[in-house]
XYZ file of C-alpha atoms in Angstrom:
721
model
C 111.136 150.665 100.466
C 108.078 152.320 99.028
C 106.158 155.171 100.556
C 102.427 154.693 100.891
C 100.065 157.618 101.395
C 97.944 157.111 104.495
C 94.145 157.232 104.088
C 92.402 160.242 105.599
C 89.175 158.422 106.519
C 88.396 154.996 107.902
C 84.618 154.527 107.779
C 81.968 153.151 105.435
C 79.092 155.319 104.271
C 75.586 153.916 104.344
C 74.840 152.764 100.798
C 71.061 152.570 101.020
C 68.505 155.312 101.157
C 64.858 154.813 101.949
C 64.318 151.252 103.125
C 60.609 150.366 103.321
C 60.160 147.234 105.417
C 56.929 145.298 105.269
C 55.888 142.649 107.767
C 52.593 141.053 106.812
C 50.061 143.894 106.375
C 52.024 146.388 108.496
C 53.957 149.090 106.665
C 56.884 150.573 108.588
C 57.785 153.200 106.018
C 56.618 156.081 108.265
C 58.310 155.077 111.496
C 61.261 156.851 113.059
C 63.685 154.258 111.713
C 63.337 155.632 108.209
C 63.321 159.215 109.445
C 66.563 158.653 111.300
C 68.058 157.456 108.072
C 66.784 160.482 106.190
C 68.260 162.781 108.773
C 71.772 161.769 107.788
C 73.891 163.672 105.303
C 72.500 164.958 102.042
C 74.503 162.380 100.139
C 72.900 159.591 102.108
C 69.430 161.109 101.851
C 69.771 161.167 98.069
C 71.369 157.717 97.878
C 68.461 156.363 95.858
C 69.197 158.860 93.124
C 72.951 158.345 93.159
C 74.495 155.933 90.745
C 76.090 152.792 92.102
C 79.388 153.931 90.630
C 79.391 157.092 92.749
C 78.534 155.140 95.884
C 81.352 152.688 95.319
C 83.744 155.556 94.647
C 82.740 157.173 97.923
C 83.342 153.955 99.802
C 86.750 153.452 98.209
C 87.773 156.946 99.181
C 86.905 156.313 102.823
C 89.151 153.195 103.058
C 86.952 151.107 105.359
C 88.474 148.036 106.994
C 92.103 146.892 106.957
C 94.416 148.622 104.525
C 97.682 146.653 104.560
C 98.156 142.901 104.810
C 101.117 140.666 105.573
C 101.027 137.378 103.671
C 103.165 134.272 103.929
C 103.714 131.893 101.024
C 105.651 128.708 101.764
C 107.473 126.311 99.474
C 106.966 122.541 99.674
C 109.883 121.987 102.077
C 108.071 122.929 105.269
C 107.240 120.192 107.738
C 103.693 119.278 108.675
C 102.412 121.422 111.584
C 105.709 123.295 111.800
C 105.087 126.408 113.949
C 106.436 129.857 113.245
C 105.635 133.390 114.328
C 105.095 136.400 112.081
C 105.960 139.654 113.863
C 106.780 143.266 113.082
C 109.761 144.065 115.347
C 110.259 147.557 116.731
C 114.042 147.300 116.399
C 116.619 144.936 114.996
C 119.410 145.171 117.581
C 121.701 142.646 115.923
C 122.072 144.750 112.799
C 124.213 147.770 112.056
C 123.176 151.138 113.435
C 121.735 152.258 110.117
C 119.510 149.161 109.933
C 118.421 148.771 113.550
C 115.295 150.795 113.149
C 112.305 148.629 112.188
C 108.609 148.419 112.932
C 106.090 150.709 111.284
C 107.743 153.964 110.200
C 106.005 157.189 109.227
C 107.112 160.206 107.256
C 107.233 162.813 108.619
C 108.450 160.866 111.643
C 105.986 160.388 114.495
C 106.080 158.249 117.590
C 104.236 154.920 117.548
C 102.357 153.615 120.542
C 104.046 150.591 122.106
C 100.723 148.773 122.244
C 100.534 148.846 118.452
C 102.999 145.964 118.383
C 101.009 143.713 120.721
C 98.998 141.158 118.800
C 95.384 140.648 119.856
C 92.401 138.565 118.897
C 88.777 139.354 119.740
C 88.155 135.656 120.400
C 90.972 135.149 122.906
C 88.867 136.223 125.863
C 86.709 134.780 127.271
C 86.695 131.964 124.624
C 90.083 131.341 123.066
C 90.799 130.056 119.583
C 91.680 126.429 119.011
C 95.127 127.749 118.200
C 96.658 130.847 119.676
C 96.530 133.596 117.109
C 100.196 134.380 117.596
C 101.652 131.122 116.248
C 101.178 129.992 112.672
C 101.268 126.308 111.737
C 101.914 124.906 108.302
C 99.421 122.602 106.642
C 100.325 119.208 105.254
C 102.298 120.044 102.066
C 100.361 119.188 98.893
C 100.996 119.491 95.167
C 98.009 119.132 92.808
C 98.678 117.992 89.230
C 96.536 118.500 86.142
C 96.828 115.482 83.822
C 94.685 116.901 81.023
C 96.110 118.348 77.839
C 94.837 121.404 76.010
C 92.630 119.184 73.839
C 91.833 116.409 76.313
C 89.343 113.943 74.833
C 86.998 111.514 76.540
C 85.217 108.721 74.673
C 81.634 107.694 75.551
C 81.740 104.179 76.948
C 85.499 104.173 76.476
C 88.519 103.574 78.712
C 89.105 105.252 82.056
C 91.783 107.898 82.408
C 93.308 110.013 85.160
C 92.533 113.744 85.114
C 94.135 114.931 88.355
C 96.813 113.801 90.806
C 97.761 114.647 94.402
C 101.346 114.522 95.653
C 101.256 114.692 99.460
C 104.004 114.561 102.087
C 104.432 115.382 105.765
C 108.122 116.164 105.134
C 108.914 114.379 108.382
C 111.189 111.436 107.470
C 112.110 111.104 111.142
C 108.628 109.626 111.710
C 109.548 106.533 109.642
C 111.007 104.338 112.387
C 111.583 101.016 110.606
C 111.024 99.461 107.208
C 111.725 96.159 105.490
C 110.757 93.833 102.654
C 110.134 90.350 104.050
C 107.448 90.689 106.687
C 104.948 87.916 107.358
C 101.381 88.756 108.323
C 98.967 86.764 110.466
C 95.763 87.485 112.375
C 96.421 90.625 114.475
C 100.203 90.128 114.223
C 103.147 90.835 111.936
C 106.595 89.236 112.121
C 109.758 90.826 110.723
C 113.383 89.769 110.321
C 116.640 91.677 110.433
C 115.320 94.223 112.946
C 115.208 94.111 116.741
C 112.552 96.133 118.565
C 112.549 97.157 122.174
C 109.570 95.325 123.712
C 106.373 97.424 123.873
C 108.167 100.494 122.537
C 105.896 100.698 119.481
C 102.533 100.917 121.243
C 100.537 103.687 119.557
C 102.566 103.551 116.344
C 101.239 102.189 113.033
C 102.255 99.365 110.713
C 101.900 100.080 106.966
C 101.806 96.945 104.785
C 102.655 96.428 101.107
C 99.259 97.768 99.954
C 99.570 100.826 102.240
C 96.875 99.563 104.585
C 97.478 100.810 108.134
C 97.275 98.811 111.365
C 97.422 100.305 114.858
C 100.074 98.642 117.044
C 98.964 97.637 120.545
C 102.127 95.787 121.608
C 105.368 94.265 120.359
C 108.201 91.861 121.076
C 111.712 92.028 119.645
C 110.589 90.903 116.168
C 106.799 90.881 116.182
C 104.114 93.551 116.514
C 100.588 92.972 117.794
C 97.758 94.801 116.072
C 94.349 96.145 117.007
C 92.756 94.314 114.077
C 93.307 92.764 110.679
C 95.754 90.496 108.871
C 98.545 92.407 107.088
C 99.841 91.287 103.708
C 103.200 89.604 103.404
C 106.037 91.583 101.887
C 107.263 95.144 102.291
C 106.372 97.041 105.456
C 107.131 100.151 107.469
C 106.396 101.406 110.986
C 105.339 105.042 111.329
C 105.071 107.341 114.331
C 102.706 110.337 114.416
C 101.331 109.459 110.959
C 98.961 111.524 108.850
C 96.202 109.933 106.784
C 94.130 111.181 103.852
C 90.507 110.413 104.797
C 88.242 112.388 102.465
C 88.283 114.112 99.072
C 85.800 116.579 97.564
C 85.901 117.331 93.833
C 84.061 119.936 91.791
C 82.718 119.732 88.227
C 82.406 122.782 85.984
C 80.354 122.893 82.809
C 82.181 124.634 79.964
C 80.922 126.486 76.938
C 77.620 128.218 76.309
C 75.450 125.158 75.714
C 75.517 123.959 79.368
C 75.126 120.351 78.253
C 77.297 118.552 80.819
C 75.321 116.428 83.260
C 77.406 114.075 85.430
C 74.334 111.968 86.185
C 74.035 111.098 82.499
C 77.502 111.651 81.052
C 79.536 109.653 83.580
C 79.029 106.126 84.803
C 77.042 106.039 88.062
C 78.955 106.705 91.276
C 79.645 103.361 92.917
C 81.368 102.069 96.031
C 83.489 99.837 93.765
C 86.178 102.200 92.410
C 86.820 99.919 89.448
C 83.405 100.630 87.962
C 82.516 104.070 89.342
C 82.183 107.070 87.033
C 84.565 108.989 89.310
C 87.112 107.035 91.341
C 90.266 107.416 93.419
C 93.385 105.285 92.994
C 96.689 105.120 94.851
C 100.044 104.770 93.120
C 101.200 101.217 93.861
C 104.799 101.953 94.808
C 105.298 98.407 96.136
C 104.744 96.825 92.698
C 107.929 96.588 90.582
C 105.845 97.161 87.427
C 104.563 100.483 88.735
C 105.399 103.728 86.948
C 106.005 106.457 89.507
C 103.489 109.270 89.305
C 101.589 107.716 86.374
C 98.216 106.001 86.421
C 98.414 102.255 85.726
C 94.875 100.870 85.593
C 95.798 97.239 86.302
C 98.557 97.980 88.835
C 97.526 100.949 90.967
C 95.378 100.375 94.048
C 91.659 101.326 93.967
C 90.886 103.157 97.213
C 88.216 101.358 99.226
C 85.467 103.680 100.456
C 83.239 103.736 103.527
C 80.251 104.400 101.262
C 79.617 105.150 97.615
C 80.681 108.655 96.487
C 77.802 111.107 96.638
C 76.848 114.589 95.469
C 76.863 117.442 97.980
C 76.495 121.209 97.849
C 73.759 123.781 97.560
C 71.777 125.118 94.635
C 73.894 127.560 92.667
C 77.194 126.010 93.714
C 79.387 123.917 91.479
C 78.527 120.220 91.336
C 80.534 118.528 94.091
C 81.340 114.857 94.678
C 82.487 113.680 98.090
C 84.611 110.582 98.792
C 84.905 109.315 102.371
C 87.337 106.623 103.525
C 87.993 107.587 107.156
C 87.444 104.174 108.768
C 88.318 103.014 111.374
C 87.986 106.595 112.590
C 88.229 107.772 116.184
C 85.073 106.276 117.688
C 83.159 103.020 117.929
C 80.336 104.139 115.628
C 78.625 102.271 114.045
C 80.654 99.274 115.309
C 83.764 98.903 117.523
C 86.949 100.227 115.914
C 88.608 96.821 115.858
C 85.753 95.572 113.651
C 85.835 98.483 111.213
C 87.604 98.492 107.866
C 90.984 100.190 107.484
C 90.361 102.452 104.490
C 92.206 105.687 105.329
C 95.328 106.317 103.292
C 98.743 106.856 104.864
C 100.527 110.036 103.755
C 104.222 109.566 102.809
C 106.935 111.344 104.777
C 108.763 112.611 101.674
C 108.068 113.954 98.191
C 110.913 111.870 96.794
C 114.044 113.205 95.147
C 113.978 111.496 91.712
C 111.802 109.179 89.638
C 113.427 106.119 91.204
C 112.204 107.163 94.626
C 108.880 105.368 95.354
C 107.350 108.580 96.716
C 108.286 110.664 93.682
C 105.349 112.155 91.776
C 101.622 112.020 92.531
C 100.511 109.452 95.096
C 96.766 109.614 94.361
C 94.791 109.847 91.107
C 91.301 111.023 90.160
C 89.958 108.724 87.438
C 86.938 109.313 85.160
C 84.818 106.856 83.185
C 82.389 108.185 80.589
C 78.979 106.615 80.127
C 77.953 105.190 76.781
C 75.069 107.698 76.966
C 77.392 110.716 76.840
C 76.872 112.786 73.716
C 79.689 114.126 71.606
C 80.606 117.765 72.087
C 80.156 117.815 75.884
C 82.780 120.024 77.590
C 83.643 120.190 81.287
C 86.442 120.552 83.848
C 87.349 118.981 87.190
C 88.439 121.169 90.109
C 89.797 120.921 93.635
C 89.243 123.687 96.206
C 90.508 123.875 99.799
C 89.433 126.934 101.746
C 88.746 128.024 105.285
C 90.086 127.172 108.746
C 90.275 123.682 110.199
C 87.932 122.169 112.743
C 90.509 120.080 114.626
C 88.026 117.919 116.556
C 85.486 117.407 113.773
C 83.601 114.068 114.048
C 84.537 111.170 111.793
C 83.462 111.821 108.170
C 82.147 108.259 107.798
C 79.444 109.146 110.354
C 77.629 111.144 107.663
C 78.653 109.231 104.546
C 76.576 106.223 105.551
C 73.407 108.276 105.937
C 70.919 108.891 103.143
C 69.325 111.961 101.626
C 69.981 115.438 102.974
C 71.290 114.022 106.252
C 74.569 113.415 104.471
C 75.163 117.176 104.469
C 74.838 117.441 108.256
C 78.623 117.303 108.581
C 78.601 121.073 107.991
C 76.718 121.591 111.266
C 79.678 120.226 113.194
C 82.288 122.402 111.521
C 83.483 125.560 113.202
C 83.379 127.302 109.821
C 80.624 125.634 107.752
C 81.381 127.765 104.714
C 84.860 126.251 104.377
C 85.660 123.533 101.857
C 87.683 120.524 102.955
C 88.849 119.387 99.522
C 91.572 117.144 100.929
C 90.813 116.090 104.497
C 93.512 114.680 106.772
C 93.732 113.191 110.245
C 97.004 113.074 112.192
C 97.707 110.919 115.238
C 100.155 111.822 118.011
C 101.875 109.344 120.285
C 102.702 112.133 122.749
C 100.590 115.281 123.285
C 101.800 118.055 120.960
C 103.193 121.282 122.435
C 101.285 124.521 121.843
C 102.899 127.966 121.864
C 101.031 131.102 122.838
C 101.435 134.748 123.876
C 100.288 136.007 127.271
C 100.408 139.737 126.659
C 104.065 140.418 125.848
C 105.259 137.119 127.271
C 105.581 133.964 125.170
C 104.614 130.624 126.673
C 104.270 126.948 125.808
C 102.317 123.998 127.169
C 101.445 120.440 126.206
C 97.984 119.755 124.850
C 95.894 118.506 127.763
C 92.672 117.895 125.834
C 93.101 114.132 126.010
C 92.560 113.883 122.237
C 95.517 112.292 120.451
C 94.448 113.246 116.944
C 93.670 116.348 114.940
C 91.869 116.939 111.644
C 93.115 119.417 109.057
C 93.167 120.281 105.383
C 95.352 122.288 103.035
C 94.780 125.550 101.157
C 95.595 124.381 97.629
C 93.316 124.769 94.634
C 93.524 123.651 91.016
C 91.317 122.922 88.035
C 91.990 120.850 84.965
C 91.920 121.800 81.335
C 88.738 121.426 79.314
C 87.721 117.818 78.700
C 85.872 117.261 75.399
C 83.791 114.221 74.495
C 84.434 112.880 71.001
C 82.830 110.168 68.910
C 84.175 106.704 69.550
C 86.159 105.349 66.609
C 85.834 101.570 66.376
C 88.932 100.029 64.810
C 89.461 96.331 64.031
C 91.512 96.059 67.230
C 89.019 97.947 69.441
C 87.389 96.182 72.372
C 83.654 95.962 71.718
C 80.857 94.558 73.902
C 78.069 93.316 71.625
C 75.598 91.408 73.799
C 75.090 89.048 76.721
C 73.404 85.675 76.988
C 70.810 86.949 79.499
C 69.224 90.348 80.033
C 67.685 90.007 83.520
C 69.729 89.898 86.725
C 68.497 88.989 90.203
C 68.429 91.846 92.673
C 69.561 89.395 95.358
C 71.282 86.003 95.349
C 71.417 83.577 98.254
C 74.677 82.705 99.958
C 76.670 80.369 97.745
C 74.345 80.951 94.783
C 75.720 82.174 91.454
C 74.244 83.111 88.104
C 76.274 82.385 84.992
C 76.163 84.343 81.778
C 78.229 84.935 78.671
C 79.473 88.269 77.336
C 79.881 88.414 73.562
C 82.060 90.840 71.636
C 85.586 91.029 70.329
C 89.163 91.763 71.367
C 88.603 90.744 74.991
C 91.968 89.012 75.236
C 92.631 85.855 77.208
C 92.793 87.468 80.654
C 90.179 90.232 80.750
C 89.001 92.170 83.786
C 85.204 92.109 84.134
C 83.172 94.304 86.480
C 79.406 94.373 86.998
C 78.040 97.063 89.304
C 76.533 95.616 92.463
C 77.838 92.094 91.850
C 80.849 89.969 92.608
C 82.234 88.567 89.358
C 84.151 85.338 88.808
C 85.563 84.731 85.329
C 85.071 81.079 84.402
C 86.396 81.098 80.871
C 87.548 83.764 78.447
C 88.336 83.920 74.756
C 88.835 86.858 72.444
C 85.131 86.887 71.550
C 83.305 85.433 74.587
C 83.647 85.565 78.372
C 81.785 83.237 80.716
C 81.277 84.685 84.196
C 79.514 83.692 87.394
C 78.005 86.506 89.453
C 76.540 86.948 92.923
C 75.378 90.050 94.766
C 77.891 91.890 96.956
C 77.301 91.711 100.726
C 75.607 94.857 101.955
C 75.183 96.295 98.443
C 71.833 96.412 96.635
C 72.215 96.606 92.839
C 70.483 99.530 91.180
C 69.793 100.416 87.579
C 71.483 101.178 85.325
C 73.650 98.108 85.782
C 77.126 98.845 84.445
C 79.124 96.164 82.642
C 82.816 96.934 82.165
C 85.424 94.823 80.365
C 89.129 95.652 80.094
C 91.755 93.867 78.017
C 94.725 93.642 80.381
C 97.156 93.086 77.510
C 96.234 96.168 75.465
C 94.704 98.349 78.196
C 91.618 98.911 76.047
C 88.357 99.194 77.963
C 84.641 99.428 77.187
C 81.442 99.688 79.199
C 77.704 99.295 78.593
C 74.738 100.439 80.687
C 71.906 99.152 78.495
C 72.291 95.375 78.627
C 70.600 94.441 81.902
C 67.473 95.020 83.932
C 66.914 93.928 87.524
C 64.237 91.530 88.693
C 63.082 90.604 92.172
C 61.726 87.252 91.058
C 63.300 84.239 92.779
C 66.050 82.594 90.796
C 65.002 79.282 89.316
C 67.111 76.186 88.914
C 70.225 77.093 86.984
C 71.452 74.398 84.573
C 74.877 72.913 85.199
C 76.958 71.552 82.298
C 79.685 69.153 83.385
C 80.620 67.484 80.106
C 79.594 66.876 76.502
C 80.128 63.479 74.916
C 81.377 63.440 72.283
C 82.652 67.000 72.274
C 83.644 67.035 68.590
C 82.594 65.351 65.391
C 80.453 65.386 62.272
C 76.744 64.708 61.917
C 77.499 60.987 62.146
C 78.518 61.363 65.827
C 75.022 62.422 66.824
C 73.154 62.008 69.109
C 75.354 63.973 71.537
C 74.930 63.647 75.308
C 75.162 66.633 77.672
C 75.901 65.659 81.263
C 75.141 68.014 84.144
C 72.384 68.850 86.605
C 69.210 70.889 87.113
C 67.878 70.214 83.596
C 64.136 70.774 83.134
C 61.804 68.298 81.461
C 61.949 67.770 77.710
C 59.025 70.110 77.022
C 60.665 72.907 79.063
C 64.202 72.796 77.769
C 66.099 74.176 74.788
C 69.623 73.423 73.631
C 71.632 75.617 71.279
C 74.894 74.895 69.511
C 75.974 78.457 68.792
C 72.765 79.941 67.309
C 71.343 76.645 66.052
C 68.415 75.153 67.977
C 69.104 71.443 68.451
C 66.399 68.730 68.475
C 66.170 67.332 72.017
C 65.724 63.574 71.883
C 65.475 62.906 75.605
C 66.075 64.260 79.103
C 66.793 61.921 82.000
C 64.236 61.744 84.777
C 66.701 63.100 87.332
C 67.602 66.075 85.120
C 71.272 65.161 84.751
C 71.474 64.177 81.082
C 70.254 65.482 77.723
C 70.510 63.839 74.312
C 70.308 65.968 71.187
C 70.190 64.843 67.563
C 71.456 66.488 64.403
C 69.089 69.179 63.049
C 67.454 68.617 59.667
C 68.759 71.938 58.393
C 72.285 71.148 59.514
C 74.684 73.358 61.441
C 75.860 76.323 59.345
C 79.004 77.019 61.384
C 82.053 74.803 61.737
C 84.639 74.906 64.508
C 84.170 75.460 68.231
C 80.556 76.180 69.165
C 79.133 77.510 72.437
C 76.646 75.070 73.951
C 73.715 76.683 75.794
C 71.076 74.896 77.851
C 67.947 76.909 78.712
C 65.388 75.956 81.338
C 62.364 77.669 79.820
C 60.142 77.220 82.866
C 62.829 78.555 85.230
C 64.017 81.372 82.941
C 67.600 80.348 83.544
C 70.376 79.183 81.291
C 73.941 77.973 81.237
C 76.502 78.313 78.452
C 79.674 76.305 77.982
C 81.928 78.341 75.709
C 83.443 76.186 72.961
C 81.659 73.122 74.312
C 81.416 71.283 70.972
C 83.647 71.338 67.909
C 81.652 70.708 64.751
C 83.513 69.207 61.807
C 81.898 69.374 58.387
C 80.893 65.996 56.961
C 83.510 64.390 54.681
C 82.806 65.090 51.022
C 80.875 62.359 49.231
C 82.495 60.552 46.227
C 82.926 63.002 43.446
C 80.298 62.851 40.751
C 81.085 63.506 37.145
C 78.543 64.138 34.482
C 78.107 62.815 31.010
C 79.380 65.228 28.465
C 76.952 67.837 27.250
C 74.736 67.198 30.307
C 73.557 63.866 28.941
C 73.675 62.070 32.258
C 75.571 61.449 35.476
C 79.080 59.966 35.210
C 80.555 57.820 38.015
C 84.223 57.604 38.985
C 86.372 55.447 36.728
C 86.441 52.545 39.167
C 82.626 52.500 39.326
C 81.854 53.621 35.757
C 79.743 51.960 33.184
C 81.819 51.053 30.165
C 78.910 51.659 27.823
C 78.531 55.189 29.123
C 82.135 55.972 28.295
C 81.826 54.325 24.888
C 78.782 56.435 24.154
C 80.675 59.561 25.094
C 83.622 58.677 22.898
C 81.470 57.802 19.908
C 79.523 61.003 20.299
C 82.714 63.057 20.280
C 83.982 61.287 17.155
C 80.679 61.881 15.372
C 80.759 65.584 16.151
C 84.324 65.913 14.883
C 83.486 64.114 11.625
C 80.468 66.360 11.115
C 82.575 69.493 11.558
C 85.271 68.200 9.221
C 82.780 67.386 6.434
C 81.148 70.802 6.777
C 84.516 72.476 6.330
C 85.250 70.512 3.142
C 81.904 71.533 1.593
C 82.674 75.199 2.164
C 86.088 74.722 0.530
C 84.542 73.186 -2.640
């Protein structure tokens, strides 16, 4: 026990002296308001001449406001929404006589009013709080991890990496009713084996499939559940009661150092609805994949979290830069479409933290991933942060209502929060099959009642905060094994493609591997063919997504994990797409110059004056193009083909501004060497092979050699004499 000296005053002095107030052209400095201020104590009258230090000292001496606080700090074992009461008892009757006395004790001893122990809230009457002020409820337990090191580096245009992780649990394993491994999904149904359900006992519960997508159950038989919407994946499954879901995340960015040179709009790839190409993205640990590493980010294994809309910047001037992610669909309402037609993006929260690294729920469940732009300069320093602060608004509208809006309307979600200054860094929604019970105090009497609001869900957040270490951008070091994107076969992309229409192009570089991942912002990508130095892809615009510049191209080698991106290779055009050439076959597809002319079979070829054919970088002479545009004949160029081996064959429709490339379409073999030519000795003439030689030529050579030897021998004898 420690004694604490009671304050002698409990008021705040007025800190300001003369306060002239001007409204338009009217000066109120002479009105009674100012005089009433001047009539206060001498200290207040001379406040303008007092130093701020003296004023603050005076305020501290008067002890305004509350003086002592009781705080509660929980570990991570508490259950979600577990209720408890914090009280200061007057006595502790169960203890020994010397320890029965409790409450607030004074020295010297004085009596304490009995009403001092009755808890009150100014908002309880006539409008009560959402929660009675007497009972305290725990948040959803959360652990935030910093994945950065003391010298964390980020490479412009380099690979993605995780900077932060969230480990979340409701700590309610009793809510996991059933689970298995061999479920079979179908439209609005899921069939299991080895488990027998009581018919219709699971209405209002949720099915979680192998990719952690959730499906609301609307009925069931002994071995099959019926769903509100969707087709679950085959494989592992679980059925959860009263589940909690993560539905929104807000991150903060902090510039570091004195140069203030971090700009997320320039230094990170653009924010995109596709997490696999966005500058900032969220991933979920794929616990259902046997290759998964618990609590570690695996780029090709972990699950990109699908969003209701692209991430967007929020906040006010002067605040830290904030990025908001929303994935609350299907939400609680039928806006903008009926719930059964909405996507199922919200993320189920596990019921346990896991006990060891073999437990699928051990370690972080969600990751924050960054991708640096190729425009980022070296020496840029910044941090990532997560802040949760302020009370909940339990009946807040669905976050996706605002995420789909544009401009400043996206920030209107604050108008519907009970405490708009709060920050919902990690936003959750919890569903209840039965109305939860609320506890309250009616004066000195405790009571309880079931929630009769008719709302079977509640929104909440936690109170955790964390920021990462400093992230430094460094110059990219290109090694012989580094993945490099050099160029592409075309530089203009259509802003819109028709249904079923695709545009093909080739990406050139090195160290792509044989099974690369290719992403192009705003487009669906289909890899047609891939080698270590060239990738042929077919692209089409994504439904409901309009591509915008800069267009981001990202390639990842799935074998090495290396990744690179470019933002300067494409521009967008609204011009209609012309006829795109189609290459079906090349005949012959290998040979020397003697095999020419070569025929290219396909479709959509332009006329001979509007077409070009390239073998690698060599422009080929076009001999003819069929009238129906299905065949091209090319001859061997006069200057030859400088490269041997497999060559990419490209057909360009000049008038349509379209092209098609077949990677490795023709293998060029160098012409066989001509019969070797020998020359007459001393450069006297050309000498044929022995079988084709002229006997007189050889005789001349031999006689010439003998003559030279005799001349040298005679010269030597003369010198000797």
